PDB file of C-alpha atoms and ligand atoms in Angstrom:
ATOM      1  CA  UNK A   1      -0.088   0.092   0.233  1.00  0.00           C
ATOM      2  CA  UNK A   2       1.248   3.537  -0.807  1.00  0.00           C
ATOM      3  CA  UNK A   3       0.893   6.680   0.942  1.00  0.00           C
ATOM      4  CA  UNK A   4      -2.714   7.287   0.468  1.00  0.00           C
ATOM      5  CA  UNK A   5      -3.809  10.309  -0.809  1.00  0.00           C
ATOM      6  CA  UNK A   6      -4.458  12.690   1.748  1.00  0.00           C
ATOM      7  CA  UNK A   7      -5.171  15.884  -0.269  1.00  0.00           C
ATOM      8  CA  UNK A   8      -6.898  17.654  -2.607  1.00  0.00           C
ATOM      9  CA  UNK A   9      -6.811  20.745  -4.521  1.00  0.00           C
ATOM     10  CA  UNK A  10     -10.320  22.430  -5.904  1.00  0.00           C
ATOM     11  CA  UNK A  11      -9.459  25.223  -8.817  1.00  0.00           C
ATOM     12  CA  UNK A  12     -11.897  28.179  -8.053  1.00  0.00           C
ATOM     13  CA  UNK A  13     -10.313  30.653  -9.565  1.00  0.00           C
ATOM     14  CA  UNK A  14     -11.678  30.511 -13.392  1.00  0.00           C
ATOM     15  CA  UNK A  15     -13.996  33.766 -14.967  1.00  0.00           C
ATOM     16  CA  UNK A  16     -17.038  31.574 -15.380  1.00  0.00           C
ATOM     17  CA  UNK A  17     -17.946  33.724 -18.835  1.00  0.00           C
ATOM     18  CA  UNK A  18     -20.407  31.738 -19.899  1.00  0.00           C
ATOM     19  CA  UNK A  19     -22.728  32.377 -16.665  1.00  0.00           C
ATOM     20  CA  UNK A  20     -22.173  35.956 -17.002  1.00  0.00           C
ATOM     21  CA  UNK A  21     -23.852  37.857 -15.492  1.00  0.00           C
ATOM     22  CA  UNK A  22     -24.612  35.634 -12.900  1.00  0.00           C
ATOM     23  CA  UNK A  23     -20.936  35.194 -12.467  1.00  0.00           C
ATOM     24  CA  UNK A  24     -19.955  38.518 -12.373  1.00  0.00           C
ATOM     25  CA  UNK A  25     -19.552  39.163  -8.417  1.00  0.00           C
ATOM     26  CA  UNK A  26     -19.544  35.395  -7.533  1.00  0.00           C
ATOM     27  CA  UNK A  27     -17.499  32.652  -8.138  1.00  0.00           C
ATOM     28  CA  UNK A  28     -19.275  29.812 -10.683  1.00  0.00           C
ATOM     29  CA  UNK A  29     -18.431  27.236  -8.023  1.00  0.00           C
ATOM     30  CA  UNK A  30     -21.121  29.173  -5.647  1.00  0.00           C
ATOM     31  CA  UNK A  31     -23.809  29.116  -8.016  1.00  0.00           C
ATOM     32  CA  UNK A  32     -26.530  27.088  -5.934  1.00  0.00           C
ATOM     33  CA  UNK A  33     -27.199  23.509  -7.259  1.00  0.00           C
ATOM     34  CA  UNK A  34     -30.892  22.895  -5.423  1.00  0.00           C
ATOM     35  CA  UNK A  35     -29.786  24.436  -2.300  1.00  0.00           C
ATOM     36  CA  UNK A  36     -26.070  24.354  -1.985  1.00  0.00           C
ATOM     37  CA  UNK A  37     -23.447  25.638  -3.652  1.00  0.00           C
ATOM     38  CA  UNK A  38     -21.868  23.383  -6.557  1.00  0.00           C
ATOM     39  CA  UNK A  39     -18.630  23.596  -4.701  1.00  0.00           C
ATOM     40  CA  UNK A  40     -19.940  21.946  -1.614  1.00  0.00           C
ATOM     41  CA  UNK A  41     -21.092  18.928  -3.303  1.00  0.00           C
ATOM     42  CA  UNK A  42     -17.610  18.714  -4.492  1.00  0.00           C
ATOM     43  CA  UNK A  43     -15.861  18.993  -1.175  1.00  0.00           C
ATOM     44  CA  UNK A  44     -18.529  16.216  -0.133  1.00  0.00           C
ATOM     45  CA  UNK A  45     -17.245  13.665  -2.659  1.00  0.00           C
ATOM     46  CA  UNK A  46     -13.438  14.386  -1.571  1.00  0.00           C
ATOM     47  CA  UNK A  47     -14.544  13.502   1.863  1.00  0.00           C
ATOM     48  CA  UNK A  48     -16.747  10.437   0.876  1.00  0.00           C
ATOM     49  CA  UNK A  49     -13.090   9.212  -0.355  1.00  0.00           C
ATOM     50  CA  UNK A  50     -11.800  10.237   2.826  1.00  0.00           C
ATOM     51  CA  UNK A  51      -9.636  13.421   1.798  1.00  0.00           C
ATOM     52  CA  UNK A  52     -10.625  16.114   4.403  1.00  0.00           C
ATOM     53  CA  UNK A  53      -7.294  18.244   3.751  1.00  0.00           C
ATOM     54  CA  UNK A  54      -9.129  20.210   0.877  1.00  0.00           C
ATOM     55  CA  UNK A  55      -6.983  23.440  -1.107  1.00  0.00           C
ATOM     56  CA  UNK A  56      -9.069  26.225  -2.804  1.00  0.00           C
ATOM     57  CA  UNK A  57      -7.213  27.983  -5.836  1.00  0.00           C
ATOM     58  CA  UNK A  58      -9.170  31.251  -5.402  1.00  0.00           C
ATOM     59  CA  UNK A  59      -9.355  34.068  -7.700  1.00  0.00           C
ATOM     60  CA  UNK A  60     -11.219  37.122  -7.594  1.00  0.00           C
ATOM     61  CA  UNK A  61     -14.655  37.537  -5.805  1.00  0.00           C
ATOM     62  CA  UNK A  62     -13.318  34.745  -3.342  1.00  0.00           C
ATOM     63  CA  UNK A  63     -14.713  36.111  -0.412  1.00  0.00           C
ATOM     64  CA  UNK A  64     -18.141  34.195  -0.492  1.00  0.00           C
ATOM     65  CA  UNK A  65     -15.995  31.399  -1.183  1.00  0.00           C
ATOM     66  CA  UNK A  66     -14.410  31.589   1.981  1.00  0.00           C
ATOM     67  CA  UNK A  67     -17.444  32.851   3.961  1.00  0.00           C
ATOM     68  CA  UNK A  68     -19.373  29.850   3.090  1.00  0.00           C
ATOM     69  CA  UNK A  69     -16.590  27.250   4.389  1.00  0.00           C
ATOM     70  CA  UNK A  70     -16.315  29.887   7.388  1.00  0.00           C
ATOM     71  CA  UNK A  71     -18.575  30.063  10.598  1.00  0.00           C
ATOM     72  CA  UNK A  72     -21.488  31.865  10.421  1.00  0.00           C
ATOM     73  CA  UNK A  73     -21.493  33.413  13.902  1.00  0.00           C
ATOM     74  CA  UNK A  74     -24.509  35.777  13.541  1.00  0.00           C
ATOM     75  CA  UNK A  75     -26.410  33.695  11.310  1.00  0.00           C
ATOM     76  CA  UNK A  76     -25.862  30.911  13.872  1.00  0.00           C
ATOM     77  CA  UNK A  77     -26.864  32.932  16.802  1.00  0.00           C
ATOM     78  CA  UNK A  78     -30.483  33.515  15.568  1.00  0.00           C
ATOM     79  CA  UNK A  79     -31.116  30.472  14.476  1.00  0.00           C
ATOM     80  CA  UNK A  80     -30.152  29.346  18.222  1.00  0.00           C
ATOM     81  CA  UNK A  81     -32.363  31.773  19.809  1.00  0.00           C
ATOM     82  CA  UNK A  82     -35.223  31.095  17.863  1.00  0.00           C
ATOM     83  CA  UNK A  83     -34.298  27.141  18.318  1.00  0.00           C
ATOM     84  CA  UNK A  84     -34.180  26.111  15.105  1.00  0.00           C
ATOM     85  CA  UNK A  85     -32.062  23.195  15.203  1.00  0.00           C
ATOM     86  CA  UNK A  86     -32.738  21.762  11.736  1.00  0.00           C
ATOM     87  CA  UNK A  87     -31.202  24.804  10.215  1.00  0.00           C
ATOM     88  CA  UNK A  88     -28.193  25.436  12.337  1.00  0.00           C
ATOM     89  CA  UNK A  89     -27.585  22.043  11.015  1.00  0.00           C
ATOM     90  CA  UNK A  90     -27.674  23.230   7.837  1.00  0.00           C
ATOM     91  CA  UNK A  91     -25.513  26.073   8.028  1.00  0.00           C
ATOM     92  CA  UNK A  92     -22.916  24.160  10.174  1.00  0.00           C
ATOM     93  CA  UNK A  93     -23.046  22.006   7.427  1.00  0.00           C
ATOM     94  CA  UNK A  94     -20.060  23.333   5.023  1.00  0.00           C
ATOM     95  CA  UNK A  95     -18.131  24.437   8.345  1.00  0.00           C
ATOM     96  CA  UNK A  96     -16.999  21.139   9.814  1.00  0.00           C
ATOM     97  CA  UNK A  97     -16.580  19.248   6.494  1.00  0.00           C
ATOM     98  CA  UNK A  98     -13.159  19.587   5.999  1.00  0.00           C
ATOM     99  CA  UNK A  99      -9.728  21.436   6.886  1.00  0.00           C
ATOM    100  CA  UNK A 100      -9.957  24.069   4.128  1.00  0.00           C
ATOM    101  CA  UNK A 101      -7.146  25.972   2.928  1.00  0.00           C
ATOM    102  CA  UNK A 102      -6.901  28.998   0.174  1.00  0.00           C
ATOM    103  CA  UNK A 103      -4.323  29.646  -2.066  1.00  0.00           C
ATOM    104  CA  UNK A 104      -4.774  32.628  -4.642  1.00  0.00           C
ATOM    105  CA  UNK A 105      -4.015  32.300  -8.461  1.00  0.00           C
ATOM    106  CA  UNK A 106      -3.646  36.033  -9.031  1.00  0.00           C
ATOM    107  CA  UNK A 107      -3.923  36.026 -12.833  1.00  0.00           C
ATOM    108  CA  UNK A 108      -6.589  33.293 -14.220  1.00  0.00           C
ATOM    109  CA  UNK A 109      -3.290  31.443 -16.801  1.00  0.00           C
ATOM    110  CA  UNK A 110      -5.223  28.485 -17.130  1.00  0.00           C
ATOM    111  CA  UNK A 111      -5.949  25.159 -15.018  1.00  0.00           C
ATOM    112  CA  UNK A 112      -2.620  24.030 -15.361  1.00  0.00           C
ATOM    113  CA  UNK A 113      -1.658  27.397 -13.679  1.00  0.00           C
ATOM    114  CA  UNK A 114      -3.793  27.010 -10.884  1.00  0.00           C
ATOM    115  CA  UNK A 115      -2.987  23.427 -10.194  1.00  0.00           C
ATOM    116  CA  UNK A 116       0.887  24.766 -10.244  1.00  0.00           C
ATOM    117  CA  UNK A 117      -0.056  27.346  -6.799  1.00  0.00           C
ATOM    118  CA  UNK A 118      -0.955  24.232  -5.206  1.00  0.00           C
ATOM    119  CA  UNK A 119       2.698  22.661  -5.089  1.00  0.00           C
ATOM    120  CA  UNK A 120       3.553  25.066  -1.646  1.00  0.00           C
ATOM    121  CA  UNK A 121       0.850  23.188   0.071  1.00  0.00           C
ATOM    122  CA  UNK A 122       1.015  19.652  -1.250  1.00  0.00           C
ATOM    123  CA  UNK A 123       4.472  19.258  -1.282  1.00  0.00           C
ATOM    124  CA  UNK A 124       6.025  15.398  -2.500  1.00  0.00           C
ATOM    125  CA  UNK A 125       2.678  13.560  -2.212  1.00  0.00           C
ATOM    126  CA  UNK A 126       0.099  12.471  -4.717  1.00  0.00           C
ATOM    127  CA  UNK A 127      -3.009  14.703  -4.612  1.00  0.00           C
ATOM    128  CA  UNK A 128      -6.540  14.479  -6.183  1.00  0.00           C
ATOM    129  CA  UNK A 129      -8.155  17.707  -8.356  1.00  0.00           C
ATOM    130  CA  UNK A 130     -11.488  18.340  -8.616  1.00  0.00           C
ATOM    131  CA  UNK A 131     -13.136  21.171 -10.378  1.00  0.00           C
ATOM    132  CA  UNK A 132     -15.228  23.179  -8.469  1.00  0.00           C
ATOM    133  CA  UNK A 133     -17.925  23.096 -11.049  1.00  0.00           C
ATOM    134  CA  UNK A 134     -18.050  19.607 -11.974  1.00  0.00           C
ATOM    135  CA  UNK A 135     -20.381  17.169  -9.753  1.00  0.00           C
ATOM    136  CA  UNK A 136     -20.394  14.032  -9.860  1.00  0.00           C
ATOM    137  CA  UNK A 137     -23.409  12.380  -8.280  1.00  0.00           C
ATOM    138  CA  UNK A 138     -23.055  10.592  -4.920  1.00  0.00           C
ATOM    139  CA  UNK A 139     -24.610   7.608  -6.011  1.00  0.00           C
ATOM    140  CA  UNK A 140     -21.836   6.506  -8.560  1.00  0.00           C
ATOM    141  CA  UNK A 141     -18.451   6.743  -7.020  1.00  0.00           C
ATOM    142  CA  UNK A 142     -15.643   7.529  -9.576  1.00  0.00           C
ATOM    143  CA  UNK A 143     -12.854   9.409  -7.230  1.00  0.00           C
ATOM    144  CA  UNK A 144     -12.623   5.917  -4.810  1.00  0.00           C
ATOM    145  CA  UNK A 145     -12.115   3.903  -8.254  1.00  0.00           C
ATOM    146  CA  UNK A 146      -9.063   6.332  -9.361  1.00  0.00           C
ATOM    147  CA  UNK A 147      -7.378   6.490  -6.009  1.00  0.00           C
ATOM    148  CA  UNK A 148      -7.690   2.469  -6.484  1.00  0.00           C
ATOM    149  CA  UNK A 149      -6.170   2.575  -9.742  1.00  0.00           C
ATOM    150  CA  UNK A 150      -3.397   5.323  -8.480  1.00  0.00           C
ATOM    151  CA  UNK A 151      -2.213   3.106  -5.847  1.00  0.00           C
ATOM    152  CA  UNK A 152      -2.204  -0.780  -7.871  1.00  0.00           C
ATOM    153  CA  UNK A 153      -0.434   1.251 -10.681  1.00  0.00           C
ATOM    154  CA  UNK A 154       1.336   3.904  -9.422  1.00  0.00           C
ATOM    155  CA  UNK A 155       0.181   6.509 -12.178  1.00  0.00           C
ATOM    156  CA  UNK A 156      -1.146   9.342 -12.556  1.00  0.00           C
ATOM    157  CA  UNK A 157      -5.328   9.372 -13.471  1.00  0.00           C
ATOM    158  CA  UNK A 158      -7.803  11.049 -15.302  1.00  0.00           C
ATOM    159  CA  UNK A 159     -11.577  10.452 -15.631  1.00  0.00           C
ATOM    160  CA  UNK A 160     -12.721   9.947 -18.779  1.00  0.00           C
ATOM    161  CA  UNK A 161     -16.557   9.884 -19.958  1.00  0.00           C
ATOM    162  CA  UNK A 162     -18.147   8.967 -23.472  1.00  0.00           C
ATOM    163  CA  UNK A 163     -19.347  12.065 -24.815  1.00  0.00           C
ATOM    164  CA  UNK A 164     -21.157  13.176 -28.250  1.00  0.00           C
ATOM    165  CA  UNK A 165     -19.390  13.491 -31.180  1.00  0.00           C
ATOM    166  CA  UNK A 166     -20.241  17.166 -31.760  1.00  0.00           C
ATOM    167  CA  UNK A 167     -19.411  17.662 -28.234  1.00  0.00           C
ATOM    168  CA  UNK A 168     -15.937  16.579 -28.024  1.00  0.00           C
ATOM    169  CA  UNK A 169     -14.533  20.327 -28.900  1.00  0.00           C
ATOM    170  CA  UNK A 170     -15.114  21.352 -25.813  1.00  0.00           C
ATOM    171  CA  UNK A 171     -12.961  18.690 -24.021  1.00  0.00           C
ATOM    172  CA  UNK A 172      -9.574  17.179 -23.890  1.00  0.00           C
ATOM    173  CA  UNK A 173      -9.982  13.996 -25.823  1.00  0.00           C
ATOM    174  CA  UNK A 174      -7.950  10.896 -25.508  1.00  0.00           C
ATOM    175  CA  UNK A 175      -6.480   8.482 -27.473  1.00  0.00           C
ATOM    176  CA  UNK A 176      -6.396   4.957 -25.168  1.00  0.00           C
ATOM    177  CA  UNK A 177      -5.402   1.315 -25.063  1.00  0.00           C
ATOM    178  CA  UNK A 178      -7.353  -1.035 -23.385  1.00  0.00           C
ATOM    179  CA  UNK A 179      -5.830  -2.550 -20.584  1.00  0.00           C
ATOM    180  CA  UNK A 180      -6.693  -6.206 -18.638  1.00  0.00           C
ATOM    181  CA  UNK A 181     -10.039  -4.335 -16.302  1.00  0.00           C
ATOM    182  CA  UNK A 182     -13.111  -2.800 -18.129  1.00  0.00           C
ATOM    183  CA  UNK A 183     -12.881   0.527 -16.447  1.00  0.00           C
ATOM    184  CA  UNK A 184      -9.272   1.247 -16.993  1.00  0.00           C
ATOM    185  CA  UNK A 185      -7.383   2.620 -20.324  1.00  0.00           C
ATOM    186  CA  UNK A 186      -3.927   3.692 -20.400  1.00  0.00           C
ATOM    187  CA  UNK A 187      -3.723   7.322 -21.995  1.00  0.00           C
ATOM    188  CA  UNK A 188      -1.462   7.362 -25.028  1.00  0.00           C
ATOM    189  CA  UNK A 189      -2.198  11.106 -26.741  1.00  0.00           C
ATOM    190  CA  UNK A 190      -4.260  13.885 -25.737  1.00  0.00           C
ATOM    191  CA  UNK A 191      -5.839  16.589 -27.177  1.00  0.00           C
ATOM    192  CA  UNK A 192      -7.315  19.925 -25.675  1.00  0.00           C
ATOM    193  CA  UNK A 193     -10.531  21.103 -27.462  1.00  0.00           C
ATOM    194  CA  UNK A 194      -9.858  19.710 -31.150  1.00  0.00           C
ATOM    195  CA  UNK A 195     -11.263  21.835 -33.989  1.00  0.00           C
ATOM    196  CA  UNK A 196     -15.022  20.921 -34.397  1.00  0.00           C
ATOM    197  CA  UNK A 197     -14.544  17.291 -36.301  1.00  0.00           C
ATOM    198  CA  UNK A 198     -10.602  16.512 -36.372  1.00  0.00           C
ATOM    199  CA  UNK A 199     -11.405  14.381 -32.369  1.00  0.00           C
ATOM    200  CA  UNK A 200      -9.466  11.729 -32.635  1.00  0.00           C
ATOM    201  CA  UNK A 201     -12.019   9.567 -30.167  1.00  0.00           C
ATOM    202  CA  UNK A 202     -15.380  10.544 -28.096  1.00  0.00           C
ATOM    203  CA  UNK A 203     -13.325   9.997 -25.015  1.00  0.00           C
ATOM    204  CA  UNK A 204     -13.290  13.361 -22.786  1.00  0.00           C
ATOM    205  CA  UNK A 205     -11.574  14.331 -19.434  1.00  0.00           C
ATOM    206  CA  UNK A 206     -13.888  15.379 -16.860  1.00  0.00           C
ATOM    207  CA  UNK A 207     -13.015  17.539 -14.051  1.00  0.00           C
ATOM    208  CA  UNK A 208     -11.689  14.600 -11.783  1.00  0.00           C
ATOM    209  CA  UNK A 209      -7.456  13.666 -11.538  1.00  0.00           C
ATOM    210  CA  UNK A 210      -5.178  11.881  -9.099  1.00  0.00           C
ATOM    211  CA  UNK A 211      -1.870  13.187  -9.774  1.00  0.00           C
ATOM    212  CA  UNK A 212       1.822  12.360  -8.663  1.00  0.00           C
ATOM    213  CA  UNK A 213       4.146  15.549  -7.685  1.00  0.00           C
ATOM    214  CA  UNK A 214       6.203  14.492 -10.690  1.00  0.00           C
ATOM    215  CA  UNK A 215       3.443  16.924 -12.483  1.00  0.00           C
ATOM    216  CA  UNK A 216       4.798  20.227 -10.906  1.00  0.00           C
ATOM    217  CA  UNK A 217       8.135  20.301 -12.667  1.00  0.00           C
ATOM    218  CA  UNK A 218       6.163  19.174 -15.647  1.00  0.00           C
ATOM    219  CA  UNK A 219       3.844  22.267 -14.960  1.00  0.00           C
ATOM    220  CA  UNK A 220       6.822  24.463 -14.568  1.00  0.00           C
ATOM    221  CA  UNK A 221       8.130  23.785 -17.897  1.00  0.00           C
ATOM    222  CA  UNK A 222       4.852  23.781 -19.756  1.00  0.00           C
ATOM    223  CA  UNK A 223       4.574  26.729 -22.055  1.00  0.00           C
ATOM    224  CA  UNK A 224       1.330  28.567 -22.685  1.00  0.00           C
ATOM    225  CA  UNK A 225      -1.207  26.339 -25.226  1.00  0.00           C
ATOM    226  CA  UNK A 226      -4.757  26.915 -26.420  1.00  0.00           C
ATOM    227  CA  UNK A 227      -5.916  30.162 -25.744  1.00  0.00           C
ATOM    228  CA  UNK A 228      -2.765  31.540 -24.043  1.00  0.00           C
ATOM    229  CA  UNK A 229      -3.507  29.360 -20.891  1.00  0.00           C
ATOM    230  CA  UNK A 230      -1.122  26.916 -19.056  1.00  0.00           C
ATOM    231  CA  UNK A 231      -3.053  23.854 -19.891  1.00  0.00           C
ATOM    232  CA  UNK A 232      -3.133  20.288 -17.701  1.00  0.00           C
ATOM    233  CA  UNK A 233      -4.038  18.544 -20.393  1.00  0.00           C
ATOM    234  CA  UNK A 234      -0.664  19.789 -22.308  1.00  0.00           C
ATOM    235  CA  UNK A 235       1.398  18.649 -18.427  1.00  0.00           C
ATOM    236  CA  UNK A 236      -0.633  15.466 -18.743  1.00  0.00           C
ATOM    237  CA  UNK A 237       0.170  14.503 -21.813  1.00  0.00           C
ATOM    238  CA  UNK A 238       4.250  14.693 -20.895  1.00  0.00           C
ATOM    239  CA  UNK A 239       3.260  12.356 -18.182  1.00  0.00           C
ATOM    240  CA  UNK A 240       1.813   9.385 -20.386  1.00  0.00           C
ATOM    241  CA  UNK A 241       4.694   9.727 -22.211  1.00  0.00           C
ATOM    242  CA  UNK A 242       7.080   9.020 -18.490  1.00  0.00           C
ATOM    243  CA  UNK A 243       7.083   5.331 -18.299  1.00  0.00           C
ATOM    244  CA  UNK A 244       9.269   5.566 -15.459  1.00  0.00           C
ATOM    245  CA  UNK A 245       6.975   7.385 -13.774  1.00  0.00           C
ATOM    246  CA  UNK A 246       3.808   5.075 -14.540  1.00  0.00           C
ATOM    247  CA  UNK A 247       2.685   6.993 -17.218  1.00  0.00           C
ATOM    248  CA  UNK A 248      -1.089   7.992 -17.353  1.00  0.00           C
ATOM    249  CA  UNK A 249      -3.877   6.225 -16.864  1.00  0.00           C
ATOM    250  CA  UNK A 250      -7.975   6.683 -17.198  1.00  0.00           C
ATOM    251  CA  UNK A 251     -10.744   5.200 -15.454  1.00  0.00           C
ATOM    252  CA  UNK A 252     -13.571   5.433 -17.727  1.00  0.00           C
ATOM    253  CA  UNK A 253     -17.032   6.452 -15.899  1.00  0.00           C
ATOM    254  CA  UNK A 254     -20.326   5.782 -16.869  1.00  0.00           C
ATOM    255  CA  UNK A 255     -22.438   7.030 -14.163  1.00  0.00           C
ATOM    256  CA  UNK A 256     -24.057  11.181 -13.565  1.00  0.00           C
ATOM    257  CA  UNK A 257     -21.831  13.891 -14.234  1.00  0.00           C
ATOM    258  CA  UNK A 258     -23.447  17.381 -13.969  1.00  0.00           C
ATOM    259  CA  UNK A 259     -20.907  20.445 -15.481  1.00  0.00           C
ATOM    260  CA  UNK A 260     -22.400  23.379 -13.392  1.00  0.00           C
ATOM    261  CA  UNK A 261     -19.956  25.483 -15.249  1.00  0.00           C
ATOM    262  CA  UNK A 262     -22.610  25.329 -18.814  1.00  0.00           C
ATOM    263  CA  UNK A 263     -25.990  26.689 -18.059  1.00  0.00           C
ATOM    264  CA  UNK A 264     -28.074  23.808 -19.978  1.00  0.00           C
ATOM    265  CA  UNK A 265     -25.764  21.102 -17.815  1.00  0.00           C
ATOM    266  CA  UNK A 266     -26.593  23.072 -14.831  1.00  0.00           C
ATOM    267  CA  UNK A 267     -30.261  23.448 -14.828  1.00  0.00           C
ATOM    268  CA  UNK A 268     -30.927  19.790 -15.967  1.00  0.00           C
ATOM    269  CA  UNK A 269     -28.538  19.246 -12.368  1.00  0.00           C
ATOM    270  CA  UNK A 270     -30.724  21.282 -10.845  1.00  0.00           C
ATOM    271  CA  UNK A 271     -33.607  19.396 -12.249  1.00  0.00           C
ATOM    272  CA  UNK A 272     -32.035  16.074 -11.546  1.00  0.00           C
ATOM    273  CA  UNK A 273     -31.317  16.689  -8.120  1.00  0.00           C
ATOM    274  CA  UNK A 274     -34.598  18.516  -7.050  1.00  0.00           C
ATOM    275  CA  UNK A 275     -36.813  15.436  -8.380  1.00  0.00           C
ATOM    276  CA  UNK A 276     -34.977  12.877  -6.727  1.00  0.00           C
ATOM    277  CA  UNK A 277     -35.240  14.978  -3.047  1.00  0.00           C
ATOM    278  CA  UNK A 278     -37.974  13.784  -0.721  1.00  0.00           C
ATOM    279  CA  UNK A 279     -39.110  17.194   0.445  1.00  0.00           C
ATOM    280  CA  UNK A 280     -39.129  18.530  -3.246  1.00  0.00           C
ATOM    281  CA  UNK A 281     -39.410  16.197  -5.042  1.00  0.00           C
ATOM    282  CA  UNK A 282     -43.374  15.197  -5.486  1.00  0.00           C
ATOM    283  CA  UNK A 283     -44.193  18.703  -5.843  1.00  0.00           C
ATOM    284  CA  UNK A 284     -41.663  19.357  -8.791  1.00  0.00           C
ATOM    285  CA  UNK A 285     -42.543  16.053 -10.090  1.00  0.00           C
ATOM    286  CA  UNK A 286     -45.891  16.708 -10.640  1.00  0.00           C
ATOM    287  CA  UNK A 287     -45.473  19.802 -11.756  1.00  0.00           C
ATOM    288  CA  UNK A 288     -42.959  18.471 -14.134  1.00  0.00           C
ATOM    289  CA  UNK A 289     -45.336  16.546 -15.949  1.00  0.00           C
ATOM    290  CA  UNK A 290     -48.042  19.323 -16.421  1.00  0.00           C
ATOM    291  CA  UNK A 291     -44.990  21.242 -17.820  1.00  0.00           C
ATOM    292  CA  UNK A 292     -44.102  18.890 -20.126  1.00  0.00           C
ATOM    293  CA  UNK A 293     -47.779  18.052 -21.398  1.00  0.00           C
ATOM    294  CA  UNK A 294     -48.085  21.929 -22.641  1.00  0.00           C
ATOM    295  CA  UNK A 295     -45.444  21.246 -25.331  1.00  0.00           C
ATOM    296  CA  UNK A 296     -47.283  19.369 -27.679  1.00  0.00           C
ATOM    297  CA  UNK A 297     -45.400  17.554 -30.066  1.00  0.00           C
TER     298      UNK A 297
HETATM  299  P1  LIG B   1     -13.089  26.392 -17.006  1.00  0.00           P
HETATM  300  O1  LIG B   1     -12.317  26.505 -18.424  1.00  0.00           O
HETATM  301  O2  LIG B   1     -14.764  25.538 -16.864  1.00  0.00           O
HETATM  302  O3  LIG B   1     -13.851  27.602 -16.332  1.00  0.00           O
HETATM  303  O4  LIG B   1     -12.428  25.541 -15.948  1.00  0.00           O
HETATM  304  P2  LIG B   1     -13.937  29.176 -17.046  1.00  0.00           P
HETATM  305  O5  LIG B   1     -12.914  29.813 -17.468  1.00  0.00           O
HETATM  306  O6  LIG B   1     -14.054  29.863 -15.743  1.00  0.00           O
HETATM  307  O7  LIG B   1     -15.018  29.082 -17.341  1.00  0.00           O
HETATM  308  P3  LIG B   1     -15.703  30.287 -18.797  1.00  0.00           P
HETATM  309  O8  LIG B   1     -15.287  29.461 -20.254  1.00  0.00           O
HETATM  310  O9  LIG B   1     -14.875  31.483 -18.332  1.00  0.00           O
HETATM  311  O10 LIG B   1     -17.001  29.754 -18.774  1.00  0.00           O
HETATM  312  C1  LIG B   1     -12.271  25.085 -15.473  1.00  0.00           C
HETATM  313  C2  LIG B   1     -12.089  25.048 -13.940  1.00  0.00           C
HETATM  314  O11 LIG B   1     -10.819  25.296 -13.820  1.00  0.00           O
HETATM  315  C3  LIG B   1     -10.872  26.276 -12.807  1.00  0.00           C
HETATM  316  C4  LIG B   1     -12.423  27.202 -13.099  1.00  0.00           C
HETATM  317  O12 LIG B   1     -12.741  28.018 -11.802  1.00  0.00           O
HETATM  318  C5  LIG B   1     -13.095  25.511 -12.971  1.00  0.00           C
HETATM  319  O13 LIG B   1     -13.775  25.138 -11.984  1.00  0.00           O
HETATM  320  N1  LIG B   1     -10.054  27.396 -13.650  1.00  0.00           N
HETATM  321  C6  LIG B   1      -9.828  27.783 -15.206  1.00  0.00           C
HETATM  322  C7  LIG B   1      -8.976  27.983 -12.835  1.00  0.00           C
HETATM  323  O14 LIG B   1      -8.964  27.881 -11.402  1.00  0.00           O
HETATM  324  N2  LIG B   1      -7.563  28.934 -12.838  1.00  0.00           N
HETATM  325  C8  LIG B   1      -7.874  29.051 -14.407  1.00  0.00           C
HETATM  326  O15 LIG B   1      -7.113  30.378 -15.094  1.00  0.00           O
HETATM  327  C9  LIG B   1      -8.952  28.589 -15.444  1.00  0.00           C
END
């Protein structure tokens, strides 16, 4: 058994331009999905996988995020005075969840640059990266499996999902070789957001990574790529060629994932997660049936 992964890095410093104007003063990771900010689902996922040390990479507008994971003394006092235990618990949930730390990215120079900002905190151990706007449904464990593959093969691991061909240009796309395990592939090549119609496969990288610390010197050497940003995908491609470092593997995920940085996916995430809730589900389901009926054919 290798040294267990104990640290998670959650980049949340992007500009979130697809979601303007909502993200003018609020990081997109703080947008609520039903009644919790997207990023709280992500921290809960890390904790479920046994990781309680969480480093947020933040940018401008970080106050809302910091406040969410901090005590809300005044609010707690009012709720306590009212004897509203249920709401008090809801307020405390995010405070007690994990040991949170922050580092600023400065200019948003890309995901690779955001990950590089975690170097001093992470040090010499492997670590997980969870994108703060990407929610994996808690019923479909992914990070646990990625940690297992990292542990067994001593390799960097990315999460891969099959996407429709017409969506491939929105993702980093991998070319892969099969392994003896049905859900694990060896990554041979990667291309970040290929031009429409040129994607070498339909296997897209989604927002979960387990990385070895050897990625840091590679990131330091990675020149700005697509869009003038330091791309994590470019550094991962270098890791794929580092056979002495175990190369790069992918876990093919077939569960439910919601990209809350995309407006349509964000709306779907709200509906899907609310429909399954005991408190909101029955009312929403009944209304949805009626509403859909008004569309005609
Ligand atoms: P995205 O590409 O989805 O974020 O990055 P974005 O640039 O904010 O999105 P749009 O296109 O303008 O709407 C994926 C993740 O990486 C983080 C983002 O916050 C998001 O969680 N990120 C991206 C950083 O932390 N820093 C960056 O420089 C870029």
